[in-house]
């Protein structure tokens, strides 16, 4: 396959993020409807589709755009000089736009208003720390996978997010584009706009910490 041009890369990032958010929000709505008020069951119903769709999307879109679907992942690759700095802004815009579209589609699928404002408050030092930990872990999974098991990255990322839904206090957003998108649905997966800013800051901090930690720990193949 010829090297994809920038429009195809941006289309892959936008479409992939839209499908990811549609899965996150849509499965959250479905899970809440079927769980009968049991939050643990609803979270499980939200977790499994999210991890599963990540495996599929990264496998399909990875050869086109790298399948970032996440501005802080794109930032890490730009800092590693593996994504041209001139593409970071367009990647981020495509991811945010795609995420918003995915949230709107999920709302419409369940006969909800297309655009909502979430009222779910997610705040406090514990949840902010959870976002740092989730993002550090995600970056480690990606960089470690690239270093030691590139063919397994789709499965590794899907499993990491599946696990982090449960072991982090924030349920592992770990993605500014997804965080923004989830402000647009007042459902199980939503987050109030006022809570989104600190989450995004924590994600950026986690990405930078992850880049420093895992970049040092894993090193580069050429060094061996």
mmCIF file of C-alpha atoms in Angstrom:
data_model
loop_
_atom_site.group_PDB
_atom_site.id
_atom_site.type_symbol
_atom_site.label_atom_id
_atom_site.label_comp_id
_atom_site.label_asym_id
_atom_site.label_seq_id
_atom_site.Cartn_x
_atom_site.Cartn_y
_atom_site.Cartn_z
ATOM 1 C CA UNK A 1 0.000 0.000 0.000
ATOM 2 C CA UNK A 2 1.288 3.462 -0.881
ATOM 3 C CA UNK A 3 2.058 5.822 1.996
ATOM 4 C CA UNK A 4 -1.222 7.542 2.926
ATOM 5 C CA UNK A 5 -1.420 11.270 2.314
ATOM 6 C CA UNK A 6 -2.417 13.724 5.030
ATOM 7 C CA UNK A 7 -6.143 13.904 4.099
ATOM 8 C CA UNK A 8 -6.434 10.121 4.405
ATOM 9 C CA UNK A 9 -4.585 10.187 7.711
ATOM 10 C CA UNK A 10 -6.909 12.866 9.058
ATOM 11 C CA UNK A 11 -9.961 10.982 7.800
ATOM 12 C CA UNK A 12 -8.716 7.862 9.601
ATOM 13 C CA UNK A 13 -8.135 9.798 12.830
ATOM 14 C CA UNK A 14 -11.527 11.491 12.662
ATOM 15 C CA UNK A 15 -13.470 8.369 11.716
ATOM 16 C CA UNK A 16 -11.621 6.200 14.215
ATOM 17 C CA UNK A 17 -12.213 8.626 17.077
ATOM 18 C CA UNK A 18 -15.885 8.961 16.085
ATOM 19 C CA UNK A 19 -16.362 5.189 16.193
ATOM 20 C CA UNK A 20 -14.473 4.944 19.480
ATOM 21 C CA UNK A 21 -16.638 7.595 21.140
ATOM 22 C CA UNK A 22 -19.823 6.128 19.662
ATOM 23 C CA UNK A 23 -18.849 2.835 21.276
ATOM 24 C CA UNK A 24 -17.975 4.446 24.630
ATOM 25 C CA UNK A 25 -21.111 6.580 24.880
ATOM 26 C CA UNK A 26 -23.472 4.147 23.168
ATOM 27 C CA UNK A 27 -22.417 1.181 25.290
ATOM 28 C CA UNK A 28 -22.735 3.376 28.373
ATOM 29 C CA UNK A 29 -26.322 4.235 27.482
ATOM 30 C CA UNK A 30 -27.189 0.618 26.702
ATOM 31 C CA UNK A 31 -25.449 -0.657 29.838
ATOM 32 C CA UNK A 32 -27.264 1.803 32.092
ATOM 33 C CA UNK A 33 -30.603 0.805 30.544
ATOM 34 C CA UNK A 34 -30.015 -2.913 31.059
ATOM 35 C CA UNK A 35 -28.194 -2.893 34.405
ATOM 36 C CA UNK A 36 -31.271 -2.196 36.512
ATOM 37 C CA UNK A 37 -29.482 0.382 38.617
ATOM 38 C CA UNK A 38 -26.438 -1.789 39.319
ATOM 39 C CA UNK A 39 -23.500 0.549 38.637
ATOM 40 C CA UNK A 40 -20.925 -2.241 38.624
ATOM 41 C CA UNK A 41 -22.833 -4.141 35.936
ATOM 42 C CA UNK A 42 -23.278 -0.932 33.941
ATOM 43 C CA UNK A 43 -19.563 -0.201 34.123
ATOM 44 C CA UNK A 44 -18.755 -3.716 32.987
ATOM 45 C CA UNK A 45 -21.155 -3.282 30.083
ATOM 46 C CA UNK A 46 -19.378 -0.053 29.178
ATOM 47 C CA UNK A 47 -15.892 -1.522 29.575
ATOM 48 C CA UNK A 48 -16.026 -4.567 27.333
ATOM 49 C CA UNK A 49 -17.210 -2.827 24.140
ATOM 50 C CA UNK A 50 -14.664 -0.038 24.635
ATOM 51 C CA UNK A 51 -11.740 -2.434 24.880
ATOM 52 C CA UNK A 52 -13.061 -4.543 22.012
ATOM 53 C CA UNK A 53 -13.570 -1.653 19.581
ATOM 54 C CA UNK A 54 -10.078 -0.341 20.312
ATOM 55 C CA UNK A 55 -8.573 -3.626 19.140
ATOM 56 C CA UNK A 56 -10.542 -3.414 15.897
ATOM 57 C CA UNK A 57 -9.940 0.276 15.217
ATOM 58 C CA UNK A 58 -6.195 0.187 15.897
ATOM 59 C CA UNK A 59 -5.809 -2.886 13.693
ATOM 60 C CA UNK A 60 -7.674 -1.267 10.799
ATOM 61 C CA UNK A 61 -6.500 2.342 11.013
ATOM 62 C CA UNK A 62 -2.982 1.842 12.371
ATOM 63 C CA UNK A 63 -1.464 1.348 8.895
ATOM 64 C CA UNK A 64 -3.089 4.582 7.682
ATOM 65 C CA UNK A 65 -2.612 7.152 10.445
ATOM 66 C CA UNK A 66 -1.013 5.323 13.339
ATOM 67 C CA UNK A 67 -4.446 5.065 14.995
ATOM 68 C CA UNK A 68 -3.747 7.638 17.689
ATOM 69 C CA UNK A 69 -7.377 8.776 18.223
ATOM 70 C CA UNK A 70 -5.958 10.811 21.100
ATOM 71 C CA UNK A 71 -4.261 14.241 21.150
ATOM 72 C CA UNK A 72 -1.818 13.337 23.912
ATOM 73 C CA UNK A 73 -0.697 10.244 21.997
ATOM 74 C CA UNK A 74 -0.120 12.450 18.954
ATOM 75 C CA UNK A 75 1.789 14.895 21.192
ATOM 76 C CA UNK A 76 4.045 12.099 22.436
ATOM 77 C CA UNK A 77 4.799 11.005 18.870
ATOM 78 C CA UNK A 78 5.543 14.605 17.870
ATOM 79 C CA UNK A 79 7.925 14.962 20.809
ATOM 80 C CA UNK A 80 9.603 11.721 19.720
ATOM 81 C CA UNK A 81 9.866 13.171 16.178
ATOM 82 C CA UNK A 82 7.760 10.318 14.850
ATOM 83 C CA UNK A 83 4.925 12.673 13.841
ATOM 84 C CA UNK A 84 5.771 15.918 12.026
ATOM 85 C CA UNK A 85 4.971 18.921 14.220
ATOM 86 C CA UNK A 86 2.988 20.404 11.354
ATOM 87 C CA UNK A 87 0.594 17.448 11.557
ATOM 88 C CA UNK A 88 -0.024 17.661 15.307
ATOM 89 C CA UNK A 89 -2.618 20.440 15.020
ATOM 90 C CA UNK A 90 -4.565 18.794 12.184
ATOM 91 C CA UNK A 91 -4.467 15.421 13.954
ATOM 92 C CA UNK A 92 -5.795 16.987 17.147
ATOM 93 C CA UNK A 93 -8.548 18.857 15.309
ATOM 94 C CA UNK A 94 -9.622 15.700 13.480
ATOM 95 C CA UNK A 95 -9.699 13.729 16.729
ATOM 96 C CA UNK A 96 -11.763 16.345 18.578
ATOM 97 C CA UNK A 97 -14.198 16.773 15.679
ATOM 98 C CA UNK A 98 -14.519 13.018 15.239
ATOM 99 C CA UNK A 99 -15.133 12.521 18.939
ATOM 100 C CA UNK A 100 -17.907 15.133 18.961
ATOM 101 C CA UNK A 101 -19.559 13.480 15.956
ATOM 102 C CA UNK A 102 -19.344 10.094 17.674
ATOM 103 C CA UNK A 103 -21.073 11.435 20.759
ATOM 104 C CA UNK A 104 -23.842 13.003 18.675
ATOM 105 C CA UNK A 105 -24.353 9.741 16.773
ATOM 106 C CA UNK A 106 -24.584 7.778 20.031
ATOM 107 C CA UNK A 107 -27.175 10.198 21.400
ATOM 108 C CA UNK A 108 -29.259 9.939 18.239
ATOM 109 C CA UNK A 109 -29.088 6.143 18.136
ATOM 110 C CA UNK A 110 -30.817 6.056 21.515
ATOM 111 C CA UNK A 111 -33.405 8.715 20.633
ATOM 112 C CA UNK A 112 -31.786 11.389 22.792
ATOM 113 C CA UNK A 113 -31.205 15.020 21.810
ATOM 114 C CA UNK A 114 -28.244 15.200 19.434
ATOM 115 C CA UNK A 115 -26.387 17.718 21.584
ATOM 116 C CA UNK A 116 -26.511 17.531 25.353
ATOM 117 C CA UNK A 117 -24.440 19.020 28.146
ATOM 118 C CA UNK A 118 -23.405 16.433 30.695
ATOM 119 C CA UNK A 119 -24.187 17.124 34.343
ATOM 120 C CA UNK A 120 -21.994 14.327 35.730
ATOM 121 C CA UNK A 121 -19.374 15.849 38.039
ATOM 122 C CA UNK A 122 -16.079 13.969 38.040
ATOM 123 C CA UNK A 123 -13.675 15.861 40.230
ATOM 124 C CA UNK A 124 -11.198 15.690 43.088
ATOM 125 C CA UNK A 125 -7.519 14.860 43.588
ATOM 126 C CA UNK A 126 -8.138 11.118 43.509
ATOM 127 C CA UNK A 127 -9.783 11.213 40.093
ATOM 128 C CA UNK A 128 -7.164 13.614 38.723
ATOM 129 C CA UNK A 129 -4.439 11.252 39.936
ATOM 130 C CA UNK A 130 -6.386 8.415 38.323
ATOM 131 C CA UNK A 131 -6.180 10.228 34.984
ATOM 132 C CA UNK A 132 -2.433 10.736 35.370
ATOM 133 C CA UNK A 133 -1.964 7.046 36.173
ATOM 134 C CA UNK A 134 -4.249 5.938 33.323
ATOM 135 C CA UNK A 135 -2.400 8.097 30.796
ATOM 136 C CA UNK A 136 1.056 7.080 32.000
ATOM 137 C CA UNK A 137 -0.038 3.452 31.680
ATOM 138 C CA UNK A 138 -1.466 3.978 28.187
ATOM 139 C CA UNK A 139 1.705 5.683 26.948
ATOM 140 C CA UNK A 140 3.774 2.876 28.440
ATOM 141 C CA UNK A 141 1.668 0.299 26.659
ATOM 142 C CA UNK A 142 2.091 2.051 23.320
ATOM 143 C CA UNK A 143 5.821 2.721 23.626
ATOM 144 C CA UNK A 144 6.543 -0.708 25.070
ATOM 145 C CA UNK A 145 4.473 -2.339 22.369
ATOM 146 C CA UNK A 146 6.291 -0.433 19.644
ATOM 147 C CA UNK A 147 9.611 -1.445 21.176
ATOM 148 C CA UNK A 148 8.977 -5.116 21.867
ATOM 149 C CA UNK A 149 5.710 -6.333 20.283
ATOM 150 C CA UNK A 150 4.452 -4.033 17.525
ATOM 151 C CA UNK A 151 2.039 -6.599 16.087
ATOM 152 C CA UNK A 152 0.329 -6.864 19.481
ATOM 153 C CA UNK A 153 -0.351 -3.146 19.996
ATOM 154 C CA UNK A 154 -4.086 -3.329 19.167
ATOM 155 C CA UNK A 155 -4.640 -6.059 21.743
ATOM 156 C CA UNK A 156 -2.313 -4.444 24.287
ATOM 157 C CA UNK A 157 -4.086 -1.085 24.118
ATOM 158 C CA UNK A 158 -7.533 -2.665 24.232
ATOM 159 C CA UNK A 159 -6.601 -4.712 27.288
ATOM 160 C CA UNK A 160 -4.967 -1.730 28.990
ATOM 161 C CA UNK A 161 -8.066 0.437 28.680
ATOM 162 C CA UNK A 162 -10.278 -2.473 29.743
ATOM 163 C CA UNK A 163 -8.214 -2.913 32.889
ATOM 164 C CA UNK A 164 -7.871 0.806 33.588
ATOM 165 C CA UNK A 165 -11.654 1.282 33.537
ATOM 166 C CA UNK A 166 -11.576 -0.717 36.767
ATOM 167 C CA UNK A 167 -8.279 0.014 38.501
ATOM 168 C CA UNK A 168 -8.317 3.799 38.150
ATOM 169 C CA UNK A 169 -10.615 6.044 40.162
ATOM 170 C CA UNK A 170 -11.524 8.054 37.048
ATOM 171 C CA UNK A 171 -12.432 5.009 34.919
ATOM 172 C CA UNK A 172 -9.605 5.933 32.555
ATOM 173 C CA UNK A 173 -10.606 8.616 30.088
ATOM 174 C CA UNK A 174 -6.876 9.156 29.251
ATOM 175 C CA UNK A 175 -7.797 11.091 26.102
ATOM 176 C CA UNK A 176 -8.626 14.812 25.695
ATOM 177 C CA UNK A 177 -10.690 14.269 22.537
ATOM 178 C CA UNK A 178 -12.805 11.607 24.233
ATOM 179 C CA UNK A 179 -13.122 13.772 27.330
ATOM 180 C CA UNK A 180 -14.454 16.703 25.292
ATOM 181 C CA UNK A 181 -16.813 14.408 23.393
ATOM 182 C CA UNK A 182 -18.210 12.957 26.608
ATOM 183 C CA UNK A 183 -19.272 16.428 27.765
ATOM 184 C CA UNK A 184 -21.820 16.312 24.919
ATOM 185 C CA UNK A 185 -23.867 13.404 26.295
ATOM 186 C CA UNK A 186 -25.701 13.595 29.619
ATOM 187 C CA UNK A 187 -25.607 9.841 30.050
ATOM 188 C CA UNK A 188 -23.672 7.156 31.922
ATOM 189 C CA UNK A 189 -20.372 7.959 30.197
ATOM 190 C CA UNK A 190 -20.717 11.738 30.402
ATOM 191 C CA UNK A 191 -18.552 14.286 32.174
ATOM 192 C CA UNK A 192 -19.602 17.813 33.043
ATOM 193 C CA UNK A 193 -17.746 20.532 31.098
ATOM 194 C CA UNK A 194 -16.444 22.005 34.340
ATOM 195 C CA UNK A 195 -14.788 18.686 35.184
ATOM 196 C CA UNK A 196 -13.209 18.252 31.748
ATOM 197 C CA UNK A 197 -10.447 20.870 32.055
ATOM 198 C CA UNK A 198 -8.667 19.300 35.070
ATOM 199 C CA UNK A 199 -9.032 15.860 33.452
ATOM 200 C CA UNK A 200 -7.350 17.095 30.286
ATOM 201 C CA UNK A 201 -4.557 18.775 32.267
ATOM 202 C CA UNK A 202 -3.990 15.513 34.154
ATOM 203 C CA UNK A 203 -3.862 13.641 30.842
ATOM 204 C CA UNK A 204 -1.230 15.995 29.426
ATOM 205 C CA UNK A 205 0.831 15.644 32.608
ATOM 206 C CA UNK A 206 0.473 11.864 32.438
ATOM 207 C CA UNK A 207 1.554 11.811 28.798
ATOM 208 C CA UNK A 208 4.695 13.845 29.507
ATOM 209 C CA UNK A 209 5.551 11.740 32.559
ATOM 210 C CA UNK A 210 4.933 8.591 30.534
ATOM 211 C CA UNK A 211 7.159 9.785 27.709
ATOM 212 C CA UNK A 212 9.991 10.497 30.140
ATOM 213 C CA UNK A 213 9.609 7.285 32.141
ATOM 214 C CA UNK A 214 8.958 4.759 29.410
ATOM 215 C CA UNK A 215 11.264 6.413 26.902
ATOM 216 C CA UNK A 216 14.094 5.998 29.389
ATOM 217 C CA UNK A 217 13.120 2.508 30.516
ATOM 218 C CA UNK A 218 12.527 0.954 27.097
ATOM 219 C CA UNK A 219 15.254 2.830 25.235
ATOM 220 C CA UNK A 220 15.671 2.404 21.502
ATOM 221 C CA UNK A 221 16.466 -0.695 19.491
ATOM 222 C CA UNK A 222 19.545 0.936 17.956
ATOM 223 C CA UNK A 223 21.155 1.267 21.384
ATOM 224 C CA UNK A 224 21.429 -2.470 21.892
#
